[in-house]
Short mmCIF file of C-alpha atoms in Angstrom, two decimals:
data_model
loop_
_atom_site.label_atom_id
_atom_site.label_comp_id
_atom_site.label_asym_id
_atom_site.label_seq_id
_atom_site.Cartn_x
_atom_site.Cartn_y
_atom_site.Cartn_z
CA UNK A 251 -45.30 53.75 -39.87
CA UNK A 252 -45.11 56.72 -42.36
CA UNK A 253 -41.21 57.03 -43.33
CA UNK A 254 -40.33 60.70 -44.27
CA UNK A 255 -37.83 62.15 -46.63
CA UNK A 256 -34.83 64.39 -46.04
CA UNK A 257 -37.64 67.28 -47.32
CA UNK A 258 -40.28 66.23 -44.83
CA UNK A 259 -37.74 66.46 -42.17
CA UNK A 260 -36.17 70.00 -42.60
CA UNK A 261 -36.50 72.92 -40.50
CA UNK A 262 -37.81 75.52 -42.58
CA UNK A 263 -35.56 78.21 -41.33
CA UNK A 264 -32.46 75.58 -41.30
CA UNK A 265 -33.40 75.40 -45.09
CA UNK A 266 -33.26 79.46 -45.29
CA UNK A 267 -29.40 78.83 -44.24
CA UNK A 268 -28.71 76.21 -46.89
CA UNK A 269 -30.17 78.08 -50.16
CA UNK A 270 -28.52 81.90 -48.86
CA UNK A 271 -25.38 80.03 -48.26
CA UNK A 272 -24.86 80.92 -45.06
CA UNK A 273 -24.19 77.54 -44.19
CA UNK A 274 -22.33 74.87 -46.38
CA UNK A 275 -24.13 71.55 -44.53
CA UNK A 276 -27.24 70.65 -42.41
CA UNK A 277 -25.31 69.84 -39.50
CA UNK A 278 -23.69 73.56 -39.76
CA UNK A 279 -26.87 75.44 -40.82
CA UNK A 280 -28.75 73.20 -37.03
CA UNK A 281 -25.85 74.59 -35.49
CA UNK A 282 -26.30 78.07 -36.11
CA UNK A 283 -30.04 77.77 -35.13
CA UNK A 284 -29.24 76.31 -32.21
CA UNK A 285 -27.63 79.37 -30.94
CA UNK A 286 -30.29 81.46 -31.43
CA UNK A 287 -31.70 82.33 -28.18
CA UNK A 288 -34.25 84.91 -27.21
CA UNK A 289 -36.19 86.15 -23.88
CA UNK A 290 -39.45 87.88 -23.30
CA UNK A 291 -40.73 90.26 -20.29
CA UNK A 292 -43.65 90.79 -19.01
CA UNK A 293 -44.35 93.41 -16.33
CA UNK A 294 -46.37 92.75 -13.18
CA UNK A 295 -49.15 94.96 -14.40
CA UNK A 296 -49.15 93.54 -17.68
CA UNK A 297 -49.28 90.36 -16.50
CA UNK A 298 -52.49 90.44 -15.57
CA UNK A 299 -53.93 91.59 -19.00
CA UNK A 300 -55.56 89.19 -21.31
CA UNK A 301 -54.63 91.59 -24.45
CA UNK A 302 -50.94 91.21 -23.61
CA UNK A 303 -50.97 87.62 -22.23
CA UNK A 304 -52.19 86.98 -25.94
CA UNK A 305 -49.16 88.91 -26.91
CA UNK A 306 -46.72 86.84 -25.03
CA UNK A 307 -48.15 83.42 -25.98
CA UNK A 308 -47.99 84.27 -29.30
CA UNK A 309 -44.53 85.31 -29.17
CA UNK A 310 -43.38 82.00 -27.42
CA UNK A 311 -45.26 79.88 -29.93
CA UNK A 312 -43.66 81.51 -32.77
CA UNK A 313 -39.85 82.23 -30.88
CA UNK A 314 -39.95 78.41 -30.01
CA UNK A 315 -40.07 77.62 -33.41
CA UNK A 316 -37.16 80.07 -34.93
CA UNK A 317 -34.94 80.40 -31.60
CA UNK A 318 -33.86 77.02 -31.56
CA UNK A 319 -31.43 77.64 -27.83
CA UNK A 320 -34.11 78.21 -26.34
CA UNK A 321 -37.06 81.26 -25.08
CA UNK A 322 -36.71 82.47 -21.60
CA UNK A 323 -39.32 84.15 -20.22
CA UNK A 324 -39.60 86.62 -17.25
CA UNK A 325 -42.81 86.29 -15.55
CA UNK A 326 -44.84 86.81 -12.26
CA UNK A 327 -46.07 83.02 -11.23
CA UNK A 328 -49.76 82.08 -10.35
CA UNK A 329 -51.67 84.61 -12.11
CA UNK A 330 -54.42 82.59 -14.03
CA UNK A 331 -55.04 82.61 -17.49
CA UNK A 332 -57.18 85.21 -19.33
CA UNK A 333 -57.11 84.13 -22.77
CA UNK A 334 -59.57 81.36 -24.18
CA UNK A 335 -57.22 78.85 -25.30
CA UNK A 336 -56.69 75.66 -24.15
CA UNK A 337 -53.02 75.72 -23.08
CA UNK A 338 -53.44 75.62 -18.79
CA UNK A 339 -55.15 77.48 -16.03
CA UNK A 340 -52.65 79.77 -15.58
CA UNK A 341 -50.32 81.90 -18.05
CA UNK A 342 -47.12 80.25 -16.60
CA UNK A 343 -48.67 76.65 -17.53
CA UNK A 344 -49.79 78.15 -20.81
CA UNK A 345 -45.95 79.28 -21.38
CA UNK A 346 -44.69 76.33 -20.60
CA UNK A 347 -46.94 74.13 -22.78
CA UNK A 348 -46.00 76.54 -25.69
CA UNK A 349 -42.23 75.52 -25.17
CA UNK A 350 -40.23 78.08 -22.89
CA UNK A 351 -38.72 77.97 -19.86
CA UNK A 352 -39.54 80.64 -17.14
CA UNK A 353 -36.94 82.25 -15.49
CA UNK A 354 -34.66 85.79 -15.34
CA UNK A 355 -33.60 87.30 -18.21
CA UNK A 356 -30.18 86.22 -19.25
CA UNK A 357 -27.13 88.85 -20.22
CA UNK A 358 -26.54 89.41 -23.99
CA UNK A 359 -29.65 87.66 -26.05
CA UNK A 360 -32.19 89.23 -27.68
CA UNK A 361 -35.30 90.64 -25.27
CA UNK A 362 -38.63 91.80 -25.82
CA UNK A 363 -40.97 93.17 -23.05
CA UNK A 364 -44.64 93.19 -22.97
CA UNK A 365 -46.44 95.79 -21.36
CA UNK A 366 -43.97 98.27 -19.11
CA UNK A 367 -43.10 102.10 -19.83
CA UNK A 368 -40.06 103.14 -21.91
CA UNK A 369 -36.80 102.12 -20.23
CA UNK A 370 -32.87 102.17 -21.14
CA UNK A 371 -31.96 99.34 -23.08
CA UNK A 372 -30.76 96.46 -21.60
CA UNK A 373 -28.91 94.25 -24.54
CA UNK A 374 -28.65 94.93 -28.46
CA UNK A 375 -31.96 93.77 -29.11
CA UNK A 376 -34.31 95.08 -27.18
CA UNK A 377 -37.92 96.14 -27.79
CA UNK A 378 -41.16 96.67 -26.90
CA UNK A 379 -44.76 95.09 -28.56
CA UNK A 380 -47.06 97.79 -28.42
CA UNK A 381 -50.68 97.64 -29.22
CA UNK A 382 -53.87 99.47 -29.12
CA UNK A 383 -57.46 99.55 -31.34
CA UNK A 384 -56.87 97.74 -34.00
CA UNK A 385 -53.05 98.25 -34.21
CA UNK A 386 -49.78 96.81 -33.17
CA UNK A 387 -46.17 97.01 -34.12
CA UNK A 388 -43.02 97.30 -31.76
CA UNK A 389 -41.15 100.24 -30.87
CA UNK A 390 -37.18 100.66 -29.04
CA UNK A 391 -37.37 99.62 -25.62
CA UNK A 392 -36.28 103.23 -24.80
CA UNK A 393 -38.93 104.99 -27.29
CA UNK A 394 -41.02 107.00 -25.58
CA UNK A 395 -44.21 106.46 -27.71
CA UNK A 396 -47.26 103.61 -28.53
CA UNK A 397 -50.61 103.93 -29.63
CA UNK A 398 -52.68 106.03 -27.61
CA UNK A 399 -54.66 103.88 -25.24
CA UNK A 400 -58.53 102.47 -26.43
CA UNK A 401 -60.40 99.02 -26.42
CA UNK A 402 -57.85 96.41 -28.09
CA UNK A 403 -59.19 94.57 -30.91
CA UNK A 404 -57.64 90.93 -29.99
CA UNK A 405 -55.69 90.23 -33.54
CA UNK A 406 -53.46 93.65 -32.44
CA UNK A 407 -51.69 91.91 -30.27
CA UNK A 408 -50.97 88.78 -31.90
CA UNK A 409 -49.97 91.15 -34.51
CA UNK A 410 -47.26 92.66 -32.35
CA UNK A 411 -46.31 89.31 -31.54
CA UNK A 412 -45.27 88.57 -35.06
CA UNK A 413 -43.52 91.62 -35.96
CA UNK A 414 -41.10 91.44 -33.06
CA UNK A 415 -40.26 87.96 -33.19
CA UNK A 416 -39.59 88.67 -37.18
CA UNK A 417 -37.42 92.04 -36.59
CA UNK A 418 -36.16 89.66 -33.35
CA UNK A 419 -34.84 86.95 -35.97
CA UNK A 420 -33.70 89.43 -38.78
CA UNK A 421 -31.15 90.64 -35.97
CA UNK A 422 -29.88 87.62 -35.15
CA UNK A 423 -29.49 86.75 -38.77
CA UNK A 424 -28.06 90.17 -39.62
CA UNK A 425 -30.21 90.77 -42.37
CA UNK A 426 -30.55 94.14 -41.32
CA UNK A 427 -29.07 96.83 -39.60
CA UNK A 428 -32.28 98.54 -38.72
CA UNK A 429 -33.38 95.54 -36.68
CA UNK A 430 -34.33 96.91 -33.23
CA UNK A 431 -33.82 100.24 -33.61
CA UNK A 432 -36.94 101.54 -35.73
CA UNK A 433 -40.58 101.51 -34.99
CA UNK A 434 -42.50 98.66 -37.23
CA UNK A 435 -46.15 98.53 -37.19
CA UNK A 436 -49.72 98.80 -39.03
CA UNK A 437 -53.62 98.98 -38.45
CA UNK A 438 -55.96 96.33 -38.77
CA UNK A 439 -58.32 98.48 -39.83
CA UNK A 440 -56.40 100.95 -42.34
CA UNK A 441 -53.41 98.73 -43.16
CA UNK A 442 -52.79 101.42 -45.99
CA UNK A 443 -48.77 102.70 -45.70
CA UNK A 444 -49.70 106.38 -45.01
CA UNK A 445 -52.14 105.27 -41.75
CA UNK A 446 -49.63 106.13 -38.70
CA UNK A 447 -49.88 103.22 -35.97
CA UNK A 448 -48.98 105.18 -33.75
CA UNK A 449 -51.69 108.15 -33.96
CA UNK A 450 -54.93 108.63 -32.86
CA UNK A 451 -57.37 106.99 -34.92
CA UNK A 452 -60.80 107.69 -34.58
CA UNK A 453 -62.65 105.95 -37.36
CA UNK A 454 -61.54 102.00 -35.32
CA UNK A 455 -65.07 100.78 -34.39
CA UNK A 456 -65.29 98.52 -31.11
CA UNK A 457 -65.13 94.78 -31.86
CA UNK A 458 -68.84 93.68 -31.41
CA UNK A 459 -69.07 91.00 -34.16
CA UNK A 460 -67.03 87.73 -34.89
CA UNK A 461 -67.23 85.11 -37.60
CA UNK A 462 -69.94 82.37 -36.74
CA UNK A 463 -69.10 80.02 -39.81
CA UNK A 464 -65.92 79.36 -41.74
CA UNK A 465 -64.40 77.38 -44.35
CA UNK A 466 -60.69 76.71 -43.73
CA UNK A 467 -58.90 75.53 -46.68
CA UNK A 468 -55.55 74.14 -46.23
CA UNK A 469 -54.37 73.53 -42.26
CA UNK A 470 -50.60 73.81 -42.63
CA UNK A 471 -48.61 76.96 -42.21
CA UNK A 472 -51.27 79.69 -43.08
CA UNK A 473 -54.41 77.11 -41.64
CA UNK A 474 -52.96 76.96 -38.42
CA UNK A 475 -52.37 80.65 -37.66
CA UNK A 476 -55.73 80.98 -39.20
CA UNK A 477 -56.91 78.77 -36.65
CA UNK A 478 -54.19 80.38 -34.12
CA UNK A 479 -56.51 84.05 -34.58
CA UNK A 480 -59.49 82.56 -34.01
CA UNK A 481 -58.96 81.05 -31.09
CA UNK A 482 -57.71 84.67 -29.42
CA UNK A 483 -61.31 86.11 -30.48
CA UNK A 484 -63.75 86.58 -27.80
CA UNK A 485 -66.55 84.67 -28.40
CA UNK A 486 -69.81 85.18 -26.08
CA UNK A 487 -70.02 81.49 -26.61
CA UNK A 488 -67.38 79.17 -28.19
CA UNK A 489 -69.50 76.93 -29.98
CA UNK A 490 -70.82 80.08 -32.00
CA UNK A 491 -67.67 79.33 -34.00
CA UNK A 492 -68.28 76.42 -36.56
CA UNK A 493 -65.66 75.28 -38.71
CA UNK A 494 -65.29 73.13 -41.58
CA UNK A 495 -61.80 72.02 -41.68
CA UNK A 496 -59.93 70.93 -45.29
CA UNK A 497 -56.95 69.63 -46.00
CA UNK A 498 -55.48 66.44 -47.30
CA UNK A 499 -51.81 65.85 -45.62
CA UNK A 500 -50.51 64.65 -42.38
CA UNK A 501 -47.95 66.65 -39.85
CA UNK A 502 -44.47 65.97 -41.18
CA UNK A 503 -41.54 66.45 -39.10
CA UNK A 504 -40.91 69.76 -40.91
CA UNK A 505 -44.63 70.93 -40.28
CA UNK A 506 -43.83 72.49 -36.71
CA UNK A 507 -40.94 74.79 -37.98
CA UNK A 508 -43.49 76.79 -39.47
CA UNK A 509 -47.07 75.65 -37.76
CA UNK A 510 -48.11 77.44 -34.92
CA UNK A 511 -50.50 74.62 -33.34
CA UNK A 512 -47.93 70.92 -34.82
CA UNK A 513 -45.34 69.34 -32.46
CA UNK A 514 -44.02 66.03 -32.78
CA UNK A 515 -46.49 64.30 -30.58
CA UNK A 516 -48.91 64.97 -33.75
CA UNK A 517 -46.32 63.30 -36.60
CA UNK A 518 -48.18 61.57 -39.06
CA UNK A 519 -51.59 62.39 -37.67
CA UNK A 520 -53.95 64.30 -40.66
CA UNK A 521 -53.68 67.18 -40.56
CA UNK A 522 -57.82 67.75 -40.87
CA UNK A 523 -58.09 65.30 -37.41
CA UNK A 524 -55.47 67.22 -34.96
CA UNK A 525 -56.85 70.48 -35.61
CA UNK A 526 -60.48 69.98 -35.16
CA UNK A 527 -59.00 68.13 -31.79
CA UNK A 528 -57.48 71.39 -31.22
CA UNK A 529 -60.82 73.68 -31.88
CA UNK A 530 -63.02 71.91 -30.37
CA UNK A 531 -60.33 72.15 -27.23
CA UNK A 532 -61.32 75.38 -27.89
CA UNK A 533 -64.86 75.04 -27.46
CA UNK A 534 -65.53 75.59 -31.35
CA UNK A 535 -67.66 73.22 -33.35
CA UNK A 536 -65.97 71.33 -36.54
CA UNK A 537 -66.50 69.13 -39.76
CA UNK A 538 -63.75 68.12 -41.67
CA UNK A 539 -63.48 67.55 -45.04
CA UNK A 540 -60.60 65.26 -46.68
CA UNK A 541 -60.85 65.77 -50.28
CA UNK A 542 -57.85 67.60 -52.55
CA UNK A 543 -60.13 71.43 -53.18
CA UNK A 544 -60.64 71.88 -56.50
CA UNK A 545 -63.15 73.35 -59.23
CA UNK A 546 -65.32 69.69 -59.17
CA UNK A 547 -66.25 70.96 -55.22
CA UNK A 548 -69.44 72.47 -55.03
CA UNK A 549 -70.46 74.05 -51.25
CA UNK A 550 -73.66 72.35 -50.49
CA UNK A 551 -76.83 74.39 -48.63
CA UNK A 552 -76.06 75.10 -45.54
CA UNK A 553 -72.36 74.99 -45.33
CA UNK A 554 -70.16 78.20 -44.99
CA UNK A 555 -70.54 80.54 -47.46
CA UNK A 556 -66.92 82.58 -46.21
CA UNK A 557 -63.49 81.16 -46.52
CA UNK A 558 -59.73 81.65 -45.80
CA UNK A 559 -57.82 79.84 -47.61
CA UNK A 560 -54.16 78.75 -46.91
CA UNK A 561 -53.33 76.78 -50.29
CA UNK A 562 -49.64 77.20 -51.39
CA UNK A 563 -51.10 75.64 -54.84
CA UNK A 564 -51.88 77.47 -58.18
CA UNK A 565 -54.83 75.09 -58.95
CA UNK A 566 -56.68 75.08 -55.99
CA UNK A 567 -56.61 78.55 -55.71
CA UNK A 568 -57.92 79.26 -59.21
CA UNK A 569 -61.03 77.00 -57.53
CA UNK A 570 -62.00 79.85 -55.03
CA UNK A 571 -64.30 81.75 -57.06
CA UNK A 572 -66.18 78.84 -59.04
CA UNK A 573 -67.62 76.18 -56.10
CA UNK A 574 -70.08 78.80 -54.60
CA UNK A 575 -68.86 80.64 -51.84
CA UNK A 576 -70.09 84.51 -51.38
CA UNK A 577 -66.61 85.95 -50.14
CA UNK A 578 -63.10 84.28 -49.82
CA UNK A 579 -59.81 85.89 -48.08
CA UNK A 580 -56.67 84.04 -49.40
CA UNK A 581 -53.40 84.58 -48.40
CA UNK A 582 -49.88 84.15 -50.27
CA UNK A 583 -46.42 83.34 -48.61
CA UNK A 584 -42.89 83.87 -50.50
CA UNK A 585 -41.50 80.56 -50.81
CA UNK A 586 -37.58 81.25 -51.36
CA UNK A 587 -34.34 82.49 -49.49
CA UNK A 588 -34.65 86.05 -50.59
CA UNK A 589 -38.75 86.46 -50.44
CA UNK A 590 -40.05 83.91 -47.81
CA UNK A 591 -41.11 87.25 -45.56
CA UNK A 592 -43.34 88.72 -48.62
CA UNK A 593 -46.93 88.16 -48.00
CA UNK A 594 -50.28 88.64 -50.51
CA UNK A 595 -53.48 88.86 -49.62
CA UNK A 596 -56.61 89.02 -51.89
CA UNK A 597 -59.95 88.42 -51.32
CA UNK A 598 -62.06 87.20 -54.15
CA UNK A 599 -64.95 87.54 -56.06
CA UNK A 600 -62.48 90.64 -57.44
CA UNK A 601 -61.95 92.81 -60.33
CA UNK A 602 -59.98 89.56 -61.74
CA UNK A 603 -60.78 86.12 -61.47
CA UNK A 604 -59.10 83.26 -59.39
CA UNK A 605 -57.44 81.62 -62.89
CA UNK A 606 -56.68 84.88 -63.72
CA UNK A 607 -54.84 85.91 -60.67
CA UNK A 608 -52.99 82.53 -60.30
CA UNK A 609 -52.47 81.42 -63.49
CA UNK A 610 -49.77 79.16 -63.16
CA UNK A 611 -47.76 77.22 -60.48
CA UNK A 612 -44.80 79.11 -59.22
CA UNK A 613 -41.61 77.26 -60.30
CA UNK A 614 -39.04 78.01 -57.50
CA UNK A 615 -35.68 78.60 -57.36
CA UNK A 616 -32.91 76.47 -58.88
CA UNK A 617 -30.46 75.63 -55.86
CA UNK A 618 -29.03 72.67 -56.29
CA UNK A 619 -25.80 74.09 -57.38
CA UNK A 620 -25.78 75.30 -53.62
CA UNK A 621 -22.48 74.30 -51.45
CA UNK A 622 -25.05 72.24 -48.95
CA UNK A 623 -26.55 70.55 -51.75
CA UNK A 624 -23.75 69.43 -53.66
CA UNK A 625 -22.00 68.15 -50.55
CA UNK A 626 -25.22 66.19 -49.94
CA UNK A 627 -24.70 64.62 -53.43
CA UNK A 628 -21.10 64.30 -53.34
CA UNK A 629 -21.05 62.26 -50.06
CA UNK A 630 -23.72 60.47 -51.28
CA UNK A 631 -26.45 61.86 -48.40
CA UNK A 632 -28.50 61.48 -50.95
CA UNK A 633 -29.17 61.01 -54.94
CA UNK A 634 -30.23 63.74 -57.58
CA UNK A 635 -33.76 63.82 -57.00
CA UNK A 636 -33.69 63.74 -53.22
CA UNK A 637 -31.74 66.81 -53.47
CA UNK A 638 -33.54 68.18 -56.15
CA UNK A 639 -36.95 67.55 -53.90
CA UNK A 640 -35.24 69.19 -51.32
CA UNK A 641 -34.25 72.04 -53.08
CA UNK A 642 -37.58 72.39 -54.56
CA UNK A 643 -39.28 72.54 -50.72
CA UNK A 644 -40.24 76.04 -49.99
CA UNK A 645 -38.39 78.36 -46.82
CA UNK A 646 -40.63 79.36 -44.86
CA UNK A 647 -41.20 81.02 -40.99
CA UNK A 648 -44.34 81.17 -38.21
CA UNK A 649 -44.00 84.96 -37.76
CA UNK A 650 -45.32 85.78 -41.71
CA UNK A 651 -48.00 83.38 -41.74
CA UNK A 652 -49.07 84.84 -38.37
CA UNK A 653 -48.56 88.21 -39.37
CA UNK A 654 -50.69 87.03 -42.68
CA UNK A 655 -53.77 85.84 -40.81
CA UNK A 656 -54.10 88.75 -38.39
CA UNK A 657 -55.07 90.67 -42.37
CA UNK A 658 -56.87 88.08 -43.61
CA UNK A 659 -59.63 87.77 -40.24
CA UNK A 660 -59.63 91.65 -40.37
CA UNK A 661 -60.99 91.56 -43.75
CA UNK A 662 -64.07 89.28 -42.22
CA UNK A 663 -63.97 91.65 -39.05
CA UNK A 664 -63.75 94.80 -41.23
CA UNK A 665 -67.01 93.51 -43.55
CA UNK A 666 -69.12 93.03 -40.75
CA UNK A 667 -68.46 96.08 -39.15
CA UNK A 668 -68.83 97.93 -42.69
CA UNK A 669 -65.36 98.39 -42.83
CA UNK A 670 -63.30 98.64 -45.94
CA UNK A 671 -62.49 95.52 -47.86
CA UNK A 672 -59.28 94.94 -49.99
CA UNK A 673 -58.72 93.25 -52.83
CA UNK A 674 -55.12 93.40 -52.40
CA UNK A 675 -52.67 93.55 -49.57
CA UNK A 676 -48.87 93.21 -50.79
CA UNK A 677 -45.72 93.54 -47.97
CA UNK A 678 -42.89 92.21 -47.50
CA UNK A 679 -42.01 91.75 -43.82
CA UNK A 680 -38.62 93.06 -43.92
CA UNK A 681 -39.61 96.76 -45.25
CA UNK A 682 -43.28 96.68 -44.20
CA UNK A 683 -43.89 100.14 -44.93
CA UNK A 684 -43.55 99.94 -48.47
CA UNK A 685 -46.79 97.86 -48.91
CA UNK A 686 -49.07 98.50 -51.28
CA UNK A 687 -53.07 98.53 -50.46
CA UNK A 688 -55.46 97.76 -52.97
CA UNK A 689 -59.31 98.72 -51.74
CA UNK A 690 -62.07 96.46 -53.98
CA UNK A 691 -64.49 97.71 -55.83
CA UNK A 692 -67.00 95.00 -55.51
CA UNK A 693 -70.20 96.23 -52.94
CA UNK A 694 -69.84 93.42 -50.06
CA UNK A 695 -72.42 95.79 -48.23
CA UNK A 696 -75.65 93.26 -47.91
CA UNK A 697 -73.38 90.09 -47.68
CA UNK A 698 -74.09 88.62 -44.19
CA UNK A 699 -71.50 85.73 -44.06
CA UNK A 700 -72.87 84.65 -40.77
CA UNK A 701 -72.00 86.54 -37.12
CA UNK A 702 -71.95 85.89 -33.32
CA UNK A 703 -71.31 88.66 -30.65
CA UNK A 704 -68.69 89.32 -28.54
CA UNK A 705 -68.28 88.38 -24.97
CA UNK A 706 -70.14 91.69 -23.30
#
């Protein structure tokens, strides 16, 4: 049996407590997260939509893993299950499996509704996921706007998903003000700051083409909501989705607080094994691949020539652009108290290289000198470097990397439809709309990466 460290073991929100300060111990920082409780709404009309049943689910499997009292969730009973994931025959199952409870809405905790018309607020915290085309956000439960109505592109609403549950979690945190009373949202297709989400926007093609081979590189945090995204796509046929899964670790305790697809009944399983259980669940096809990714791979003939990657390593990722693949979409979380809701993107080959762009590995902050961490060492919890490896462990929460991969597969989505491509997408969750947008220069325009259609 695999024994785990006090660092393999820590919430990764729990761990946001400890290096703030908001806490002074473990047991106080648990505490606090187990009072955070949230509920989610979805109306009879809605109910019955696979667009915002994606919504929902998403929102339970992230809320489940930041709202440790508990998600509630209001819903009609029976009505079957419309998205292609492998989670029950009906949505109520599907809830369930993700980790809430059904039932009313209780008084005084944080509620979002899905689907519904403007309506007085009902509690502090209360808001709407809105989504349409390519683009998703949340809005007051009382604002009387959203996207004008077209075909959804499926990643909008997981999109809306992760926004709420992120402004949901910086109001019970009381990081901000704002939280709940401001519309917060983007486009898939024009994430650029001056594009307004909630305008008509008549340049968002109609999904007709999906990835039909991937390389995923990395399966924890960033993998999984990779993997998450994919799953939400409509595929004419499931096993037009063939993935070759990398990674080298097994699910730690710690893994679920911030991956969408680990529980515990996966502990110590690899991580490469559990997933490809999981896609082909799906109906998707996989290979796995156990090796540390580095600059001695090289992709063979025949293997995918597009990647996302999900490394949280300087050396692997200045690998991308030297083992042969045509494009790459990588994505960057912040790792510490102050930055874990910043996000980058890039997508590679770009105007700089991979060892240029990552030219080092980022350091991290010094916190042992934290009240929780000296308390550890002065009641002897545990010695120098067991703090100091905790310390060093990086916060982290389901919502960004979500929020991350709905960019990253738009990039793919966006170059087969002849979309823009960016080399650089920079935001930080907490102010979203002071990203910055980088369009490449490089010509992906007679790259074929590999495509299956769309259920008609």
């Amino acid at each position: 049996m695999t024994a785990f460290t006090a660092a393999d073991k820590l919430h990764r929100l729990v761990k946001h407590a400890l290096d703030s300060g908001a806490a002074a111990s473990i047991t106080e920082a648990q505490a606090m997260f187990a009072g955070y409780r949230i509920a989610l709404r979805i109306d009879d009309v809605g109910v019955r939509d696979p667009h915002q049943q994606a919504a929902l689910m998403t929102a339970v499997a992230l809320a489940r893993r930041v709202f440790l009292g508990g998600v509630t969730v209001s819903l009609q009973p029976g009505v079957p299950l419309h998205v292609p994931m492998p989670f029950g025959k009906t949505l109520a199952e599907a809830v369930v499996a993700l980790g809430a409870s059904i039932g009313a809405v209780p008084d005084n905790i944080p509620l979002i509704e899905f689907g519904g018309v403007p309506g007085a607020r009902k509690t502090a915290f209360h808001v709407r996921a809105v989504f349409s085309g390519w683009r998703g956000g949340i809005v007051p439960a009382h604002f009387n706007a959203a996207p004008p109505p077209v075909s959804v592109m499926p990643l909008a609403p997981m999109l809306a998903a992760s926004l709420a549950i992120n402004e949901a979690f910086l109001y019970v945190s009381g990081q901000t003000g704002m939280a709940g009373r401001r519309a917060v949202g983007l486009s898939l297709w024009n994430p650029a700051p001056d594009c307004d989400w909630l305008a008509v926007q008549n340049d968002e093609p109609e999904l007709r083409l999906l990835p039909s081979h991937l390389w995923l590189i990395g399966l924890g945090h960033l993998g999984q909501a990779y993997m998450w995204a994919l799953g939400l796509l409509p595929y004419a046929r499931s096993t037009d989705l063939r993935l070759l899964l990398q990674d080298v670790d097994i699910i730690t305790p710690s893994t679920e607080s911030t991956s969408i697809l680990s529980d515990a009944n996966l502990i110590g399983q690899m991580k490469t094994r559990s997933m490809a259980a999981w896609a082909e669940r799906r109906g998707f096809i996989t290979s796995i691949q156990e090796r540390l990714f580095d600059a001695s791979f090289s992709r063979q003939r025949g293997e995918p020539t597009a990647a996302l990657c999900g490394l949280d390593n300087s050396l692997g990722r200045q690998a991308l652009d030297q083992v042969g693949f045509d494009f790459v979409v990588e994505a960057g979380l912040g790792r510490g108290h102050q930055d874990f809701r910043a996000l980058r993107l890039h997508t590679l080959p770009a105007s700089r290289s991979a060892a240029q762009i990552w030219k080092a590995d980022f350091q991290g902050e010094q916190l042992p000198d934290r009240p929780a961490y000296t308390q550890m060492l002065d009641k002897g919890e545990l010695d120098r470097c067991g703090v100091t490896l905790l310390a060093g462990k990086a916060v982290g929460a389901p919502f960004v990397g979500a929020a991350a991969a709905t960019l990253a597969i738009a990039e793919l989505l966006r170059l087969l439809h002849g979309g823009p491509v960016h080399e650089l997408i920079d935001l930080d969750l907490k102010f979203p709309e002071y990203r910055t947008v980088v369009l490449t220069k490089n010509d992906f325009g007679s790259l074929n990466p590999g495509y299956a259609l769309v259920t008609p």
